[in-house]
Short mmCIF file of C-alpha atoms and ligand atoms in Angstrom, two decimals:
data_model
loop_
_atom_site.label_atom_id
_atom_site.label_comp_id
_atom_site.label_asym_id
_atom_site.label_seq_id
_atom_site.Cartn_x
_atom_site.Cartn_y
_atom_site.Cartn_z
CA MET A 1 1.39 -5.60 -5.95
CA LYS A 2 4.68 -5.47 -4.09
CA ILE A 3 4.80 -3.89 -0.68
CA GLY A 4 7.87 -3.18 1.46
CA LEU A 5 7.65 -2.99 5.25
CA VAL A 6 10.05 -0.31 6.45
CA GLY A 7 10.80 1.46 9.69
CA LEU A 8 13.41 1.94 12.36
CA PRO A 9 14.49 -1.15 14.31
CA LEU A 10 11.98 -2.65 16.77
CA ALA A 11 9.01 -0.75 15.38
CA GLY A 12 6.99 -3.93 14.92
CA LYS A 13 7.60 -4.69 11.23
CA THR A 14 8.09 -8.41 11.61
CA THR A 15 5.12 -8.61 13.98
CA LEU A 16 3.01 -6.99 11.25
CA TYR A 17 4.58 -9.20 8.59
CA ASN A 18 3.55 -12.28 10.57
CA LEU A 19 0.03 -10.95 10.89
CA LEU A 20 -0.31 -10.26 7.17
CA THR A 21 1.33 -13.41 5.84
CA GLY A 22 0.27 -15.89 8.51
CA ASN A 23 3.93 -16.62 9.19
CA ASN A 24 5.40 -17.08 12.60
CA LEU A 25 8.87 -15.60 12.34
CA GLU A 26 10.71 -14.79 15.50
CA THR A 27 10.54 -11.26 16.83
CA SER A 28 12.76 -9.89 19.54
CA GLN A 29 12.68 -7.29 22.29
CA PHE A 30 16.29 -6.37 21.50
CA TYR A 31 17.97 -5.16 18.37
CA SER A 32 19.35 -8.16 16.52
CA GLY A 33 21.27 -6.45 13.73
CA LYS A 34 19.90 -8.99 11.23
CA MET A 35 20.24 -7.63 7.73
CA ASP A 36 18.22 -10.10 5.65
CA ALA A 37 14.73 -9.36 4.38
CA ASN A 38 11.75 -11.71 4.73
CA LEU A 39 9.61 -12.29 1.67
CA GLY A 40 6.07 -13.68 1.78
CA MET A 41 2.59 -13.50 0.33
CA ALA A 42 -0.40 -11.96 2.08
CA GLN A 43 -3.97 -12.79 1.21
CA VAL A 44 -6.09 -9.70 0.77
CA PRO A 45 -9.22 -10.35 2.81
CA ASP A 46 -12.49 -9.29 1.19
CA VAL A 47 -15.78 -10.04 2.93
CA ARG A 48 -17.63 -9.49 -0.35
CA ALA A 49 -15.88 -12.49 -1.91
CA ASP A 50 -16.94 -14.69 0.99
CA HIS A 51 -20.50 -13.56 0.57
CA LEU A 52 -20.42 -14.21 -3.19
CA LEU A 53 -19.26 -17.74 -2.41
CA GLN A 54 -22.58 -18.30 -0.64
CA ILE A 55 -24.69 -16.60 -3.28
CA TYR A 56 -23.15 -18.59 -6.16
CA LYS A 57 -22.54 -21.77 -4.13
CA SER A 58 -18.99 -21.91 -5.42
CA LYS A 59 -16.39 -24.18 -3.87
CA ARG A 60 -13.72 -21.68 -2.89
CA VAL A 61 -12.56 -18.09 -2.88
CA VAL A 62 -9.33 -17.09 -4.56
CA ASN A 63 -8.26 -13.84 -2.93
CA ALA A 64 -5.98 -11.21 -4.34
CA GLN A 65 -2.49 -11.31 -2.92
CA LEU A 66 0.16 -8.85 -1.90
CA GLU A 67 3.84 -9.66 -2.07
CA ILE A 68 5.34 -8.44 1.18
CA THR A 69 9.00 -7.78 1.92
CA ASP A 70 9.85 -7.23 5.56
CA LEU A 71 13.01 -5.13 5.48
CA PRO A 72 15.59 -4.98 8.23
CA GLY A 73 15.19 -1.95 10.49
CA LEU A 74 17.08 1.13 9.38
CA LYS A 75 19.21 2.49 12.23
CA SER A 76 18.94 6.24 12.52
CA ASP A 77 22.69 6.60 13.09
CA ARG A 78 23.34 4.92 9.78
CA LEU A 79 21.43 7.31 7.59
CA GLY A 80 23.07 7.87 4.25
CA SER A 81 24.64 4.43 4.17
CA GLY A 82 21.50 2.48 3.45
CA ASN A 83 22.28 1.27 -0.05
CA LEU A 84 20.80 -2.13 0.52
CA PHE A 85 17.77 -0.47 2.00
CA LEU A 86 17.33 1.77 -1.05
CA GLN A 87 17.76 -1.13 -3.46
CA ASN A 88 14.91 -2.86 -1.69
CA VAL A 89 12.73 0.25 -1.76
CA ARG A 90 13.26 0.48 -5.52
CA LYS A 91 11.75 -2.98 -5.97
CA VAL A 92 8.34 -2.26 -4.43
CA ASP A 93 5.20 -0.42 -5.52
CA ALA A 94 4.51 1.03 -2.11
CA LEU A 95 5.86 1.15 1.42
CA VAL A 96 4.20 0.34 4.68
CA HIS A 97 6.13 2.55 7.07
CA VAL A 98 5.76 1.15 10.57
CA ILE A 99 6.14 3.72 13.33
CA ARG A 100 6.62 2.70 16.93
CA ALA A 101 3.95 4.42 18.98
CA PHE A 102 3.58 1.69 21.59
CA ASP A 103 4.87 2.16 25.06
CA ASP A 104 6.61 -0.96 26.33
CA ALA A 105 9.57 -0.80 28.68
CA ASN A 106 10.49 -4.38 27.76
CA VAL A 107 11.19 -3.49 24.16
CA GLU A 108 14.47 -1.73 23.56
CA HIS A 109 14.41 1.70 21.94
CA LEU A 110 17.63 2.49 20.08
CA ASP A 111 16.99 6.22 20.03
CA GLY A 112 16.23 6.41 23.71
CA ASP A 113 12.58 7.26 24.08
CA LEU A 114 9.21 7.04 22.44
CA ASP A 115 9.02 9.72 19.74
CA PRO A 116 6.90 8.76 16.72
CA LEU A 117 7.44 12.09 14.95
CA ARG A 118 11.23 11.88 15.20
CA ASP A 119 11.16 8.26 13.98
CA PHE A 120 8.95 9.18 11.03
CA ASN A 121 11.29 12.00 10.06
CA ASN A 122 14.40 9.87 10.53
CA LEU A 123 13.38 7.19 8.11
CA ASN A 124 12.09 9.69 5.59
CA ALA A 125 15.37 11.59 5.87
CA GLU A 126 17.02 8.56 4.28
CA LEU A 127 14.70 8.82 1.31
CA TYR A 128 15.18 12.60 1.07
CA LEU A 129 18.96 12.22 1.21
CA ALA A 130 18.92 9.67 -1.57
CA ASP A 131 16.81 11.96 -3.75
CA LEU A 132 19.03 14.94 -2.95
CA ASP A 133 22.10 12.98 -3.87
CA PHE A 134 20.60 11.92 -7.19
CA LEU A 135 19.46 15.45 -8.02
CA GLU A 136 22.84 17.01 -7.27
CA LYS A 137 24.71 14.48 -9.35
CA ARG A 138 22.36 14.69 -12.28
CA ILE A 139 22.39 18.49 -12.33
CA GLU A 140 26.16 18.49 -12.19
CA ARG A 141 26.34 16.04 -15.08
CA ILE A 142 24.10 18.21 -17.23
CA GLN A 143 26.14 21.31 -16.40
CA ASN A 144 29.40 19.60 -17.24
CA GLY A 145 28.07 18.08 -20.44
CA LYS A 146 29.67 19.09 -23.74
CA LYS A 147 26.41 20.07 -25.33
CA ILE A 148 23.37 21.36 -23.50
CA THR A 149 20.24 20.78 -25.57
CA PRO A 150 16.90 22.56 -24.93
CA GLU A 151 15.70 19.28 -23.42
CA HIS A 152 18.62 19.34 -21.02
CA ARG A 153 17.74 22.89 -20.09
CA LEU A 154 14.17 21.88 -19.26
CA GLU A 155 15.34 18.91 -17.29
CA GLN A 156 17.80 21.02 -15.35
CA ASN A 157 15.11 23.58 -14.53
CA ALA A 158 12.82 20.88 -13.22
CA LEU A 159 15.55 19.17 -11.21
CA GLU A 160 16.64 22.45 -9.67
CA LYS A 161 13.11 23.16 -8.53
CA TYR A 162 13.03 19.70 -6.98
CA LEU A 163 16.38 20.28 -5.34
CA GLN A 164 15.22 23.54 -3.85
CA ALA A 165 12.08 21.89 -2.50
CA LEU A 166 14.05 19.15 -0.78
CA GLU A 167 16.48 21.65 0.68
CA GLU A 168 13.50 23.43 2.17
CA GLU A 169 12.09 20.07 3.31
CA GLN A 170 9.09 20.39 1.04
CA PRO A 171 7.67 17.29 -0.63
CA LEU A 172 8.36 16.93 -4.35
CA HIS A 173 4.70 16.64 -5.28
CA SER A 174 4.20 20.22 -4.05
CA VAL A 175 6.56 21.57 -6.74
CA GLU A 176 4.91 23.27 -9.68
CA LEU A 177 6.41 22.31 -13.01
CA SER A 178 5.46 23.41 -16.51
CA GLU A 179 4.17 20.66 -18.75
CA GLU A 180 7.47 20.56 -20.64
CA GLU A 181 9.48 20.41 -17.43
CA ALA A 182 7.34 17.59 -16.07
CA ASP A 183 7.78 15.75 -19.34
CA ALA A 184 11.56 16.15 -19.23
CA ILE A 185 11.85 14.25 -15.93
CA LYS A 186 8.97 11.82 -16.19
CA HIS A 187 11.26 8.82 -16.58
CA TYR A 188 12.86 9.42 -13.18
CA SER A 189 11.48 8.03 -9.97
CA PHE A 190 12.15 9.47 -6.56
CA PHE A 191 12.36 7.62 -3.28
CA SER A 192 10.38 10.19 -1.35
CA GLN A 193 7.57 9.83 -3.89
CA VAL A 194 7.09 6.10 -3.42
CA PRO A 195 3.55 5.85 -2.00
CA GLN A 196 3.63 5.30 1.72
CA LEU A 197 1.05 3.96 4.11
CA VAL A 198 2.22 5.01 7.56
CA VAL A 199 1.16 2.46 10.16
CA ILE A 200 1.07 3.89 13.64
CA ASN A 201 1.75 0.88 15.80
CA THR A 202 0.15 1.64 19.13
CA ASP A 203 -0.31 -0.12 22.42
CA GLU A 204 -3.72 -1.22 23.60
CA GLU A 205 -4.50 1.86 25.63
CA SER A 206 -3.61 4.42 23.00
CA PHE A 207 -5.42 2.35 20.39
CA LYS A 208 -8.57 2.36 22.48
CA ASN A 209 -8.29 6.13 22.89
CA ARG A 210 -7.31 6.54 19.25
CA SER A 211 -4.61 8.87 20.46
CA TYR A 212 -0.83 8.67 20.49
CA LYS A 213 2.25 10.73 21.18
CA ASN A 214 2.96 13.61 18.75
CA GLN A 215 -0.41 12.92 17.15
CA GLU A 216 -1.11 16.37 15.77
CA GLU A 217 2.35 17.05 14.34
CA LEU A 218 2.71 13.53 13.02
CA ASP A 219 -0.65 13.52 11.27
CA LYS A 220 0.18 16.87 9.73
CA ALA A 221 3.57 15.66 8.49
CA ILE A 222 2.04 12.52 6.98
CA LYS A 223 -0.60 14.56 5.21
CA GLU A 224 1.90 17.06 3.82
CA GLN A 225 3.86 14.22 2.28
CA GLY A 226 0.72 12.87 0.64
CA TYR A 227 1.06 9.58 2.48
CA GLY A 228 -1.73 7.43 3.90
CA ARG A 229 -2.18 6.68 7.60
CA LEU A 230 -3.46 3.71 9.55
CA LEU A 231 -3.73 3.18 13.26
CA LEU A 232 -3.33 -0.35 14.56
CA SER A 233 -1.62 -2.45 17.16
CA ALA A 234 0.34 -5.19 15.42
CA LYS A 235 0.77 -7.17 18.60
CA ILE A 236 -2.90 -7.14 19.62
CA GLU A 237 -4.05 -7.84 16.07
CA GLY A 238 -1.72 -10.84 16.10
CA GLU A 239 -3.24 -12.07 19.33
CA ILE A 240 -6.76 -11.62 17.97
CA ALA A 241 -5.89 -13.56 14.82
CA GLU A 242 -4.88 -16.52 16.99
CA LEU A 243 -8.22 -16.67 18.78
CA PRO A 244 -10.97 -19.06 17.70
CA PRO A 245 -13.24 -17.15 15.27
CA GLU A 246 -16.15 -17.07 17.72
CA ASP A 247 -14.08 -15.17 20.30
CA ARG A 248 -12.62 -12.66 17.90
CA GLU A 249 -15.67 -10.51 17.59
CA LEU A 250 -15.87 -9.86 21.30
CA PHE A 251 -12.28 -8.72 21.48
CA MET A 252 -12.66 -6.56 18.44
CA GLU A 253 -15.77 -4.99 19.83
CA ASP A 254 -13.89 -4.14 22.97
CA LEU A 255 -11.36 -2.26 20.84
CA GLY A 256 -14.09 -0.58 18.83
CA LEU A 257 -13.10 -2.52 15.71
CA LYS A 258 -15.38 -3.83 12.99
CA GLU A 259 -12.65 -5.15 10.74
CA THR A 260 -9.30 -6.82 11.27
CA GLY A 261 -6.02 -4.95 10.88
CA ALA A 262 -5.13 -6.96 7.79
CA TYR A 263 -8.40 -5.96 6.16
CA ARG A 264 -8.01 -2.30 7.02
CA LEU A 265 -4.42 -2.25 5.84
CA ALA A 266 -5.33 -3.76 2.47
CA ARG A 267 -8.17 -1.32 2.01
CA GLU A 268 -6.02 1.72 2.81
CA MET A 269 -3.32 0.44 0.50
CA TYR A 270 -5.79 0.03 -2.37
CA ALA A 271 -7.08 3.55 -1.81
CA LEU A 272 -3.56 4.94 -1.73
CA LEU A 273 -2.62 3.23 -5.00
CA GLY A 274 -5.94 3.81 -6.75
CA GLN A 275 -6.67 0.09 -7.00
CA ILE A 276 -10.06 -1.58 -7.04
CA SER A 277 -11.39 -5.14 -7.06
CA PHE A 278 -13.75 -6.88 -9.40
CA PHE A 279 -14.98 -10.46 -9.16
CA THR A 280 -15.49 -13.42 -11.43
CA VAL A 281 -17.77 -16.19 -10.23
CA GLY A 282 -18.29 -19.79 -11.23
CA GLU A 283 -19.17 -23.22 -9.95
CA ASN A 284 -15.61 -23.77 -8.77
CA GLU A 285 -14.47 -20.45 -7.51
CA VAL A 286 -15.07 -16.84 -6.73
CA ARG A 287 -11.99 -14.94 -7.76
CA VAL A 288 -10.93 -11.44 -6.82
CA TRP A 289 -9.00 -9.37 -9.38
CA THR A 290 -7.10 -6.20 -8.62
CA ILE A 291 -6.96 -3.47 -11.26
CA ASP A 292 -6.40 0.26 -11.64
CA GLN A 293 -9.48 2.31 -10.93
CA ASP A 294 -11.60 2.86 -14.06
CA LEU A 295 -9.68 0.39 -16.20
CA PRO A 296 -11.73 -0.24 -19.40
CA ALA A 297 -13.59 -3.59 -19.43
CA ARG A 298 -11.53 -5.00 -22.28
CA LYS A 299 -8.23 -4.31 -20.49
CA ALA A 300 -9.70 -5.78 -17.30
CA ALA A 301 -10.62 -8.90 -19.28
CA GLY A 302 -6.97 -9.15 -20.29
CA LYS A 303 -6.03 -9.59 -16.63
CA ILE A 304 -8.02 -12.80 -16.63
CA HIS A 305 -6.79 -14.10 -19.97
CA SER A 306 -5.21 -12.54 -23.06
CA ASP A 307 -7.80 -14.39 -25.24
CA MET A 308 -10.57 -12.55 -23.41
CA GLU A 309 -8.99 -9.21 -24.24
CA ARG A 310 -8.30 -10.15 -27.87
CA GLY A 311 -11.71 -11.66 -28.55
CA PHE A 312 -13.71 -9.37 -26.24
CA ILE A 313 -17.39 -8.98 -27.22
CA ARG A 314 -19.19 -7.75 -24.13
CA ALA A 315 -19.02 -7.78 -20.36
CA GLU A 316 -22.04 -8.91 -18.37
CA VAL A 317 -21.93 -6.86 -15.18
CA VAL A 318 -23.82 -6.87 -11.92
CA ALA A 319 -22.81 -4.83 -8.89
CA TYR A 320 -21.95 -6.70 -5.69
CA ASP A 321 -24.22 -4.38 -3.69
CA ASP A 322 -27.19 -5.32 -5.87
CA LEU A 323 -26.44 -9.03 -5.47
CA LYS A 324 -26.19 -8.55 -1.75
CA GLU A 325 -29.49 -6.72 -1.61
CA HIS A 326 -31.48 -9.10 -3.82
CA GLY A 327 -29.73 -12.34 -2.91
CA SER A 328 -29.30 -13.92 -6.34
CA PHE A 329 -28.24 -13.31 -9.90
CA ASN A 330 -31.71 -14.21 -11.21
CA LYS A 331 -33.41 -11.69 -8.93
CA CYS A 332 -31.00 -9.02 -10.18
CA LYS A 333 -31.79 -10.02 -13.75
CA GLU A 334 -35.55 -9.69 -13.12
CA LYS A 335 -34.97 -6.23 -11.72
CA GLY A 336 -32.94 -5.19 -14.75
CA LEU A 337 -29.76 -4.83 -12.71
CA VAL A 338 -27.63 -7.03 -14.94
CA ARG A 339 -26.04 -4.91 -17.64
CA LEU A 340 -24.21 -5.62 -20.88
CA GLU A 341 -21.25 -3.30 -21.21
CA GLY A 342 -18.83 -2.63 -24.05
CA LYS A 343 -15.06 -2.58 -24.16
CA GLU A 344 -14.66 0.99 -22.90
CA TYR A 345 -16.81 0.50 -19.80
CA PRO A 346 -14.79 1.67 -16.75
CA VAL A 347 -14.90 -1.24 -14.33
CA LYS A 348 -16.15 -0.27 -10.87
CA ASP A 349 -15.11 -1.55 -7.47
CA GLY A 350 -17.32 -4.52 -6.60
CA ASP A 351 -18.43 -5.37 -10.15
CA VAL A 352 -19.16 -9.04 -10.71
CA ILE A 353 -18.24 -9.68 -14.32
CA THR A 354 -18.65 -12.39 -16.95
CA ILE A 355 -16.69 -11.76 -20.13
CA ARG A 356 -18.21 -12.84 -23.44
CA PHE A 357 -15.51 -13.39 -25.98
CA ASN A 358 -14.74 -15.17 -29.20
CA VAL A 359 -11.33 -16.19 -30.53
N1 LIG B 1 3.62 -3.71 23.34
C1 LIG B 1 3.74 -3.88 22.01
N2 LIG B 1 4.82 -4.51 21.57
C2 LIG B 1 4.94 -4.70 20.25
C3 LIG B 1 3.97 -4.24 19.31
N3 LIG B 1 4.40 -4.57 18.08
C4 LIG B 1 5.56 -5.19 18.23
N4 LIG B 1 5.90 -5.28 19.54
C5 LIG B 1 7.10 -5.91 20.12
O1 LIG B 1 8.26 -5.21 19.73
C6 LIG B 1 9.37 -6.10 19.56
C7 LIG B 1 9.97 -5.89 18.20
O2 LIG B 1 9.02 -6.27 17.21
P1 LIG B 1 9.48 -6.71 15.77
O3 LIG B 1 8.25 -7.02 15.00
O4 LIG B 1 10.53 -7.75 15.83
O5 LIG B 1 10.13 -5.34 15.26
P2 LIG B 1 10.89 -5.07 13.89
O6 LIG B 1 10.47 -3.74 13.44
O7 LIG B 1 10.69 -6.20 12.95
O8 LIG B 1 12.40 -5.02 14.37
P3 LIG B 1 13.73 -5.16 13.45
O9 LIG B 1 13.52 -6.31 12.53
O10 LIG B 1 14.85 -5.38 14.46
O11 LIG B 1 13.90 -3.87 12.76
C8 LIG B 1 8.81 -7.50 19.79
O12 LIG B 1 9.13 -7.88 21.10
C9 LIG B 1 7.31 -7.32 19.62
O13 LIG B 1 6.57 -8.24 20.37
C10 LIG B 1 2.80 -3.60 19.83
O14 LIG B 1 1.90 -3.20 19.10
N5 LIG B 1 2.75 -3.43 21.19
MG1 LIG B 2 12.06 -7.44 11.98
#
């Protein structure tokens, strides 16, 4: 899964990037104007995998990973000229949109003052503008074409509805299309429809209160767009990650946190993209696999190895929750909790799976 970190300058993107990837890139209190992106891998933490390691006495855990691109901040006075920005957005499966909601007089604010709602709208305006531009050009091309086929007509209808929605600042997913219209434009992708997890980057105090500036309007706007939302403080999470493990819990408790920011971010991202995890276990390793929700067992087997998909016989499945409750595979077997499933079985989040296959 490829994730792009986006936001206005000095929102805390690189701070979050460091937290997720374990890197230690320089961050600055002043706008640097740097235009290069940072690319790194983030481990997706999963406490279930660590627990399976103990149950199966395996040697190591192989986590799922996210490929993270930390994009340069988009200046709000440069909207409409962000070609490089848009090229980068096109390359990712989802965006983490970092919004500055922390109050800190030492960190420059290019647009003057703290205004999370304005910042959210400013960055999204870039995506809207790019979609508008595409729609206008495409409609014009159809209109000026020599021959307008019925398919063109359908496409034009759909695109015009989209255009109208954007002009009224309505999200594209709210547009009602007929089945034929939807079909006529299904090969297009739109910037404003790239799934977004909006990270509200707060300071310690507003995190503790779980409240921030423009909260009501901002939450409403995020919801209307169909985006996800996560509250965290990138800076504090970074500081917590540097503590010795035994001290972390105390700090987290103080903030009312059970899980780290990296964990919560991964979980929200999976929910947003409809992804789940299943596990394979062995003497050597516990491995976490990421798949689309409800993927049939045979297709899931193909993620592990194409031979397993080709020669699939059955999947032996036990739920993580059952293993956790009963403590061992054998106990689960005694209780009849280990199932044999066929190729169409929709794999569930937390399934521990052994594929039986023959090639
Ligand atoms: N107080 C506070 N400061 C933060 C927080 N997150 C980031 N900062 C600070 O804000 C400044 C900018 O952070 P960066 O992570 O470099 O911001 P950025 O979005 O990558 O900035 P550009 O790359 O210039 O777009 C740094 O001085 C950070 O320490 C936070 O949660 N609270
Ligand atoms: Mg940065």
